[in-house]
Coordinates of C-alpha atoms in Angstrom, one line a residue:
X1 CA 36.3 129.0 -93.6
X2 CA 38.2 129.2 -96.6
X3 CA 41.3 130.8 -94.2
X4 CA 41.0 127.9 -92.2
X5 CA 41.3 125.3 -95.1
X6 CA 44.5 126.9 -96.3
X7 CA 46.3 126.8 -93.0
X8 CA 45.8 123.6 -92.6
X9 CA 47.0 122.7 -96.1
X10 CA 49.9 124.8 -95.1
X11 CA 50.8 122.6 -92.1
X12 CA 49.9 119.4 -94.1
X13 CA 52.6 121.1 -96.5
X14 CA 55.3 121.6 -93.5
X15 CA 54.7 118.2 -92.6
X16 CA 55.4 116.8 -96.2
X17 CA 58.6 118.8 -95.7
X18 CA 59.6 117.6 -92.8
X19 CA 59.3 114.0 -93.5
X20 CA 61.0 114.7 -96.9
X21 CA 63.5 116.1 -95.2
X22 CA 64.3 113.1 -92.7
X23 CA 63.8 110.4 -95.3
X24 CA 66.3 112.2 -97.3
X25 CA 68.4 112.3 -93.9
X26 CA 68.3 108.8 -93.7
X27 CA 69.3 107.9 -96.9
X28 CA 72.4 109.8 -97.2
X29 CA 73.0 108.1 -93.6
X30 CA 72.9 104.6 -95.5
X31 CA 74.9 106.2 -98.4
X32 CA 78.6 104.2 -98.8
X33 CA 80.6 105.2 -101.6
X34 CA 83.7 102.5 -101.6
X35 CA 86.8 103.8 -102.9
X36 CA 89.8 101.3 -104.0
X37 CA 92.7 102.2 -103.0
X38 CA 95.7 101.3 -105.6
X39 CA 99.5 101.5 -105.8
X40 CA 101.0 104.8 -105.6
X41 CA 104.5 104.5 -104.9
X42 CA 107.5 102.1 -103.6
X43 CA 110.5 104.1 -102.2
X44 CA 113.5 102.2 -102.7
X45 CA 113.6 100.4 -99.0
X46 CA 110.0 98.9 -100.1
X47 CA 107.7 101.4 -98.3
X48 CA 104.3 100.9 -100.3
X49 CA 102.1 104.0 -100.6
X50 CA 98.6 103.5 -101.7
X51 CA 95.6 105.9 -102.6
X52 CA 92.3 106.6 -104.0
X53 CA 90.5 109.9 -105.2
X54 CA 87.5 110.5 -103.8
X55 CA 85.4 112.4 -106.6
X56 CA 82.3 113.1 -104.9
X57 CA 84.7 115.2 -102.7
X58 CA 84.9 118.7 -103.8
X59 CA 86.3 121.5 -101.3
X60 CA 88.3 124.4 -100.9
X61 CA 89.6 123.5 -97.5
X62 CA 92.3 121.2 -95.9
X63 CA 91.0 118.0 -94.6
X64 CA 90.9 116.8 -91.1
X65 CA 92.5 114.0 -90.0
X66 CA 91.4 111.9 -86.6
X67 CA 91.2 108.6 -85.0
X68 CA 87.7 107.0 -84.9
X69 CA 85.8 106.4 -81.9
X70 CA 84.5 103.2 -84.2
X71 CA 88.4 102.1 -84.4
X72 CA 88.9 103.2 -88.2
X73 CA 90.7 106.7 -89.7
X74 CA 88.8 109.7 -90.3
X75 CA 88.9 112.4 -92.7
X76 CA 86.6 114.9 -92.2
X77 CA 86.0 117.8 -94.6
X78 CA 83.8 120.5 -96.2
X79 CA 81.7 120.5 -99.0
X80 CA 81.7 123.8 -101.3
X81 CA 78.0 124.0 -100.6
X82 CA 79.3 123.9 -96.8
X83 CA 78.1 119.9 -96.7
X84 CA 80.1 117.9 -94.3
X85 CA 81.4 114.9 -95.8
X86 CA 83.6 112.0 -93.5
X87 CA 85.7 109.4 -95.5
X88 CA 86.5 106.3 -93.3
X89 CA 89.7 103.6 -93.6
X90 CA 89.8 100.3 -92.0
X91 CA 93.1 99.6 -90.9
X92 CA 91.4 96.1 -90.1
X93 CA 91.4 95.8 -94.1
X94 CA 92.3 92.0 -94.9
X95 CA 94.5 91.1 -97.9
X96 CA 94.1 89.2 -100.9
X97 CA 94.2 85.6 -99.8
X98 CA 95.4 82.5 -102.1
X99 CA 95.4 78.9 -101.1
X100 CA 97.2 76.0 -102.4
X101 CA 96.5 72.4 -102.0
X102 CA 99.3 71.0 -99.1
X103 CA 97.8 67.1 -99.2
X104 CA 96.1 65.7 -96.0
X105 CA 93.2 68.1 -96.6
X106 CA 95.5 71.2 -95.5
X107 CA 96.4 74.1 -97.5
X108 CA 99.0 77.1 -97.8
X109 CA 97.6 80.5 -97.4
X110 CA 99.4 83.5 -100.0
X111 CA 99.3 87.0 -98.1
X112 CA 100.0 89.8 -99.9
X113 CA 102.3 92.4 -98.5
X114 CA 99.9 94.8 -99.9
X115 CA 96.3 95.4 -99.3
X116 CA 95.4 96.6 -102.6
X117 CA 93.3 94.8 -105.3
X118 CA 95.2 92.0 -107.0
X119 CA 93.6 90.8 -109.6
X120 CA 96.1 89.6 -112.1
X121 CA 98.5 87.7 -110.2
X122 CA 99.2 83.9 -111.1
X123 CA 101.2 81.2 -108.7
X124 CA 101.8 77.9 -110.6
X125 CA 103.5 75.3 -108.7
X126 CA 105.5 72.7 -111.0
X127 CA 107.8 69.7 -110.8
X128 CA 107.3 65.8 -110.5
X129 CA 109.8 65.5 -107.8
X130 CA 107.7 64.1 -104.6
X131 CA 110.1 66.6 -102.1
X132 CA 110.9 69.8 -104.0
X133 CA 109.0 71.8 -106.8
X134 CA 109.2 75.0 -108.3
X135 CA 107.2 77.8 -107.3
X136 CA 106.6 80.8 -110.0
X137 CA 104.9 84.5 -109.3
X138 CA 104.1 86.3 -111.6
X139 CA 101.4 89.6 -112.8
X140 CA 101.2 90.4 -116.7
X141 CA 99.4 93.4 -115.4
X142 CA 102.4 94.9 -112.7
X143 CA 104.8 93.2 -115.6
X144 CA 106.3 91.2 -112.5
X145 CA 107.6 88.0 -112.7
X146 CA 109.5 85.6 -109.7
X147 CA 110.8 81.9 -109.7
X148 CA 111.6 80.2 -106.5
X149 CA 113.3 77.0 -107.7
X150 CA 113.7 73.5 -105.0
X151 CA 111.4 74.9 -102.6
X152 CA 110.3 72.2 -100.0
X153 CA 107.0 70.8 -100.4
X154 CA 106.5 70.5 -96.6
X155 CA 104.1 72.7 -95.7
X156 CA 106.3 74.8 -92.9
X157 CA 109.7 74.6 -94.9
X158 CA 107.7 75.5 -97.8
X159 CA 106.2 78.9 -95.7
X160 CA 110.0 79.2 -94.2
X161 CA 111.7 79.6 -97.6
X162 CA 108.6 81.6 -98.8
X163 CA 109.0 84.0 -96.0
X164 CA 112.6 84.4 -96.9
X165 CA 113.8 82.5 -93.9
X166 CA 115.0 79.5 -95.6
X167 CA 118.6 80.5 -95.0
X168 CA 121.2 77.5 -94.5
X169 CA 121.4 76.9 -90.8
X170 CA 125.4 77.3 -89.4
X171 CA 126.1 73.9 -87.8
X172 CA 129.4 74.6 -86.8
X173 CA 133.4 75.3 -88.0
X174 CA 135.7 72.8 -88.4
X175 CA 138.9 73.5 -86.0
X176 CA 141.8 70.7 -86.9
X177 CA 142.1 67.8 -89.0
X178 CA 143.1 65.0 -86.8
X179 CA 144.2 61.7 -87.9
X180 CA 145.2 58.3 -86.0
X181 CA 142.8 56.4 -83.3
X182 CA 143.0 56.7 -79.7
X183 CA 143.8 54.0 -78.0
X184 CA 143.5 55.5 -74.5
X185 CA 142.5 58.4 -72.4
X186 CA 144.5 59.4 -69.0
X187 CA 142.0 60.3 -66.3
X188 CA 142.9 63.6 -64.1
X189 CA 141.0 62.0 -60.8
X190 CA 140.0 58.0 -59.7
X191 CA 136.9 56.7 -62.1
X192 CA 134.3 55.9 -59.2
X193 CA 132.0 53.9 -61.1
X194 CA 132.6 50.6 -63.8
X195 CA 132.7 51.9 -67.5
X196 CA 130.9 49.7 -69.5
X197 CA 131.3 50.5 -73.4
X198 CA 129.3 52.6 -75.2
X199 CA 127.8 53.8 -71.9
X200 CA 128.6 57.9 -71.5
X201 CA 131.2 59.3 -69.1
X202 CA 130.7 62.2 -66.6
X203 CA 133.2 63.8 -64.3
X204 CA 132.8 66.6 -61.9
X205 CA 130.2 68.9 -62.4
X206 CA 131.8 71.3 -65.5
X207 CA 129.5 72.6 -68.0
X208 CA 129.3 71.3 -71.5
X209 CA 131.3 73.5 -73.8
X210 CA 129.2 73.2 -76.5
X211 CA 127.1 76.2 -77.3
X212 CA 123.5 75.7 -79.0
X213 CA 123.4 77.6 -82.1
X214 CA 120.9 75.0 -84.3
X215 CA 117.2 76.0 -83.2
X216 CA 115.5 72.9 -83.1
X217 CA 112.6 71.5 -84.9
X218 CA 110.6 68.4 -84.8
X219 CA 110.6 65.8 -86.8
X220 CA 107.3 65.5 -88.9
X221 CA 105.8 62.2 -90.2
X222 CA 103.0 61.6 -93.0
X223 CA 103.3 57.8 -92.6
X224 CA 104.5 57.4 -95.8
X225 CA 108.1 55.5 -96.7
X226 CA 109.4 58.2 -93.9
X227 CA 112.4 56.4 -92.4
X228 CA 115.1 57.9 -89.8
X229 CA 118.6 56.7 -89.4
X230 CA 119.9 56.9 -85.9
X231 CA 123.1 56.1 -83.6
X232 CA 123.3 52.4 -82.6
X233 CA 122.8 51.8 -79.2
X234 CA 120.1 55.0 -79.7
X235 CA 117.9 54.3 -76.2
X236 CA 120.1 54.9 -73.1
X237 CA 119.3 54.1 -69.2
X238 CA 117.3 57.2 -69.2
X239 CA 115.7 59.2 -71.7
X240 CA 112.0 60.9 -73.0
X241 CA 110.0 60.0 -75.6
X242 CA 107.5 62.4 -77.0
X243 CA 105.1 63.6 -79.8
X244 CA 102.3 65.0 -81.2
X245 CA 100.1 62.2 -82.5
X246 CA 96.9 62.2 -84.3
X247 CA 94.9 58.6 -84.7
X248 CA 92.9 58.4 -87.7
X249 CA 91.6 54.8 -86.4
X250 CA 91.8 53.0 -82.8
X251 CA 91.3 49.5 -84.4
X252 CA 93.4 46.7 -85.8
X253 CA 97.3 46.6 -85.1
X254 CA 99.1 49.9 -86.3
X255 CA 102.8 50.6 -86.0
X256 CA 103.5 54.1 -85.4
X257 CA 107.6 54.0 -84.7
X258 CA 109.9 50.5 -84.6
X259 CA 113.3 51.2 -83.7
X260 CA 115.2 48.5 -84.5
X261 CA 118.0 46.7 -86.3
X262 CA 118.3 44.9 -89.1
X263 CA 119.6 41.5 -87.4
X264 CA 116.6 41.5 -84.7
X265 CA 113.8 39.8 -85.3
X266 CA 110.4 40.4 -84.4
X267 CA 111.4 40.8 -81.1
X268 CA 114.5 40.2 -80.4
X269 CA 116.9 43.2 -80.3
X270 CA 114.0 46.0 -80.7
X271 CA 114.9 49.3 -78.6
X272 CA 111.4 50.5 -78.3
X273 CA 108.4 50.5 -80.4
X274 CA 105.4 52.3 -80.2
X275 CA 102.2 50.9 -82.1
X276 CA 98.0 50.8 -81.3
X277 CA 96.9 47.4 -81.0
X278 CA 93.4 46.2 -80.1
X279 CA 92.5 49.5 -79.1
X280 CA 95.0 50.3 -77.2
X281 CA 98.1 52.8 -77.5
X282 CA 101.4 50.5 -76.2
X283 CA 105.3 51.5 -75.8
X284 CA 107.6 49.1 -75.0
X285 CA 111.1 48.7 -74.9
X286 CA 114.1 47.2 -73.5
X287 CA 117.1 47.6 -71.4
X288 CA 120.5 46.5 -71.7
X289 CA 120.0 43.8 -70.0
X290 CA 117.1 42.5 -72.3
X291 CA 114.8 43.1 -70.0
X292 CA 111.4 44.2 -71.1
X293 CA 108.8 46.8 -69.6
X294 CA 105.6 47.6 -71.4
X295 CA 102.8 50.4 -70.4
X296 CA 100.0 51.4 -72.6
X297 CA 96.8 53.5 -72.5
X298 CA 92.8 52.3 -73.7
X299 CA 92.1 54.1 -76.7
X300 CA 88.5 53.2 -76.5
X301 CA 86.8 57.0 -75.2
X302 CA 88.3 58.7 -78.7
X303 CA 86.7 58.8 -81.7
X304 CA 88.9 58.4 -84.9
X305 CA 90.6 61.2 -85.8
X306 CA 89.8 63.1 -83.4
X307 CA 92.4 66.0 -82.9
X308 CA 96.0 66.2 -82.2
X309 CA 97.1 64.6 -79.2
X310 CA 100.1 64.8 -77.0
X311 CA 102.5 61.8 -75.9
X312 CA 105.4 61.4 -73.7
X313 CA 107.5 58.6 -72.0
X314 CA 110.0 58.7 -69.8
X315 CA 112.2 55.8 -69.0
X316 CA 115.0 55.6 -66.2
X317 CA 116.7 52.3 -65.7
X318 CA 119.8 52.9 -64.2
X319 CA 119.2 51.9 -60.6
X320 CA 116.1 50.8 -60.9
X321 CA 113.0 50.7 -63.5
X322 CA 110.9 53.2 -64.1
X323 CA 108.7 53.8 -67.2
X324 CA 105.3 56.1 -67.3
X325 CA 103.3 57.2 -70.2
X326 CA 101.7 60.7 -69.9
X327 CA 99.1 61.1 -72.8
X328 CA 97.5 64.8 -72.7
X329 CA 99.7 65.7 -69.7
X330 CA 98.4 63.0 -67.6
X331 CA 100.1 60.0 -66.5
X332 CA 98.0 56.8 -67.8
X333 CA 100.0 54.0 -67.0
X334 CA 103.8 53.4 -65.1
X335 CA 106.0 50.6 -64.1
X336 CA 108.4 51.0 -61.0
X337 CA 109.6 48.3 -59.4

């Protein structure tokens, strides 16, 4: 009896050893030791090398290297008590993120080009000029310090110059000085057609020896004392319209562009305008003839400021008229007659 009582306080003891054993299996399982990694070295072309020692490491043989099957870096290696210890990187690591206020409830996002701990840097913005400010880096800590001086304030020339891709843009080289007027111009063939002035002359079917270097950007529009100076007669007999429009209210009577001069009068003389009134989103315009055409869209299924929305007209007059309004890629309204 008594030999009996003793095995089974022997198995009760192997079974206290096995569960030991597998809670301590688990816990090492939810063991994560998180190691910063810091700034090692820059070589001279601005290759950063980081690292971190992993103290709880100890070993007397090289390390293996491998790819996850879990998408991060491996490095597998034995203890001197022949443990098996894994480290892991994420090459999905995020950087440092800093934000700065850009008005109209946006912001500017700071990346780091390094995904270290930054803990000391500073970015003060300064200036009282409404266009250009001053933007300053710095880190007592790295002992670092840069000044970017009349950087835009608009958000994406602001990023551009940031970037380093605020480089003047080359317009183009000035050739000859010429002096004088012309007071005529000798046609090689028969004009088929009545010149009328200021309207644009084609011959033949040549191509246009002007090569596009510019790359071309938008014009962007905060609604504020923003004010564009263009050529005079600026709408021709055929032409497109378009823009990225968001409406932060449908009601009331809202100008959004009025091109026109400054002897017309409310009506008289305007080019084109493009305004909401009475819920409604209207273009109109006018030819050379005085004419005027008019199309528009209901504005009543949106709900203020509501997204970014897409606008386009198109307008050919020269034989006859024709003038749609696409809004989102579809064509609302259109005159043809």
């Amino acid at each position: 009896e008594v030999e009996a009582q003793l095995e089974a306080l022997r198995q009760r003891l192997t079974a206290l050893r096995l569960e030991l054993a597998e809670a301590q299996r688990r816990e090492l399982e939810n063991l994560e030791i998180e190691i910063e990694m810091h700034m090692v070295h820059t070589d001279p072309f601005g290759l950063s090398t980081m690292g971190g020692l992993l103290t709880f490491a100890w070993t007397a043989n090289a390390p293996l290297l491998f790819d996850s099957a879990n998408g991060k870096l491996a490095l597998y290696f034995q203890g001197a008590n022949e443990q098996f210890y894994v480290a892991y990187y994420d090459t999905m690591t995020s950087a440092v993120s800093f934000e700065l206020p850009a008005g109209n409830n946006s912001r500017v996002r700071l990346l780091p080009r390094l995904l270290g701990p930054v803990q000391g840097i500073e970015i003060q913005v300064q200036g009282d000029d409404p266009e250009i400010c001053t933007v300053i880096l710095k880190d007592d800590t790295l002992g670092f310090s840069e000044t970017w001086e009349n950087v835009p304030r608009e958000v994406a020339a602001f990023a551009a110059v940031i970037n380093g891709q605020g480089a003047p843009q080359f317009l183009g080289r000035l050739l000859a000085e010429t002096s004088g007027t012309v007071s005529g111009i000798r046609l090689a063939h028969i004009l088929p057609e009545v010149l009328h002035p200021g309207r644009m002359l084609g011959l033949g079917t040549a191509q246009s020896p002007i090569i596009e270097t510019v790359p071309l950007r938008a014009l962007a529009f905060d609604g504020q004392n923003d004010y564009v100076s263009l050529p005079e007669p600026f709408i021709g007999p055929a032409g497109t319209l378009e823009l990225w429009l968001r409406i932060p209210d449908t009601g009331g009577s809202q100008p959004i562009f009025d091109a026109s001069t400054p002897q017309s009068g409310n009506v008289k003389g305007k080019f084109f305008y493009l305004d909401i009134h009475s819920r409604k989103l209207r273009f109109g315009m006018e030819d050379q003839e005085d004419r005027d055409y008019e199309v528009e869209v209901s504005l009543n299924s949106l709900s203020p400021g509501e997204g970014w929305h897409h606008v386009a007209v198109v307008w050919n007059y020269e034989s006859s008229a024709v003038l749609r309004l696409y809004f989102d890629g579809e064509q609302v309204d259109g005159i043809d007659s």
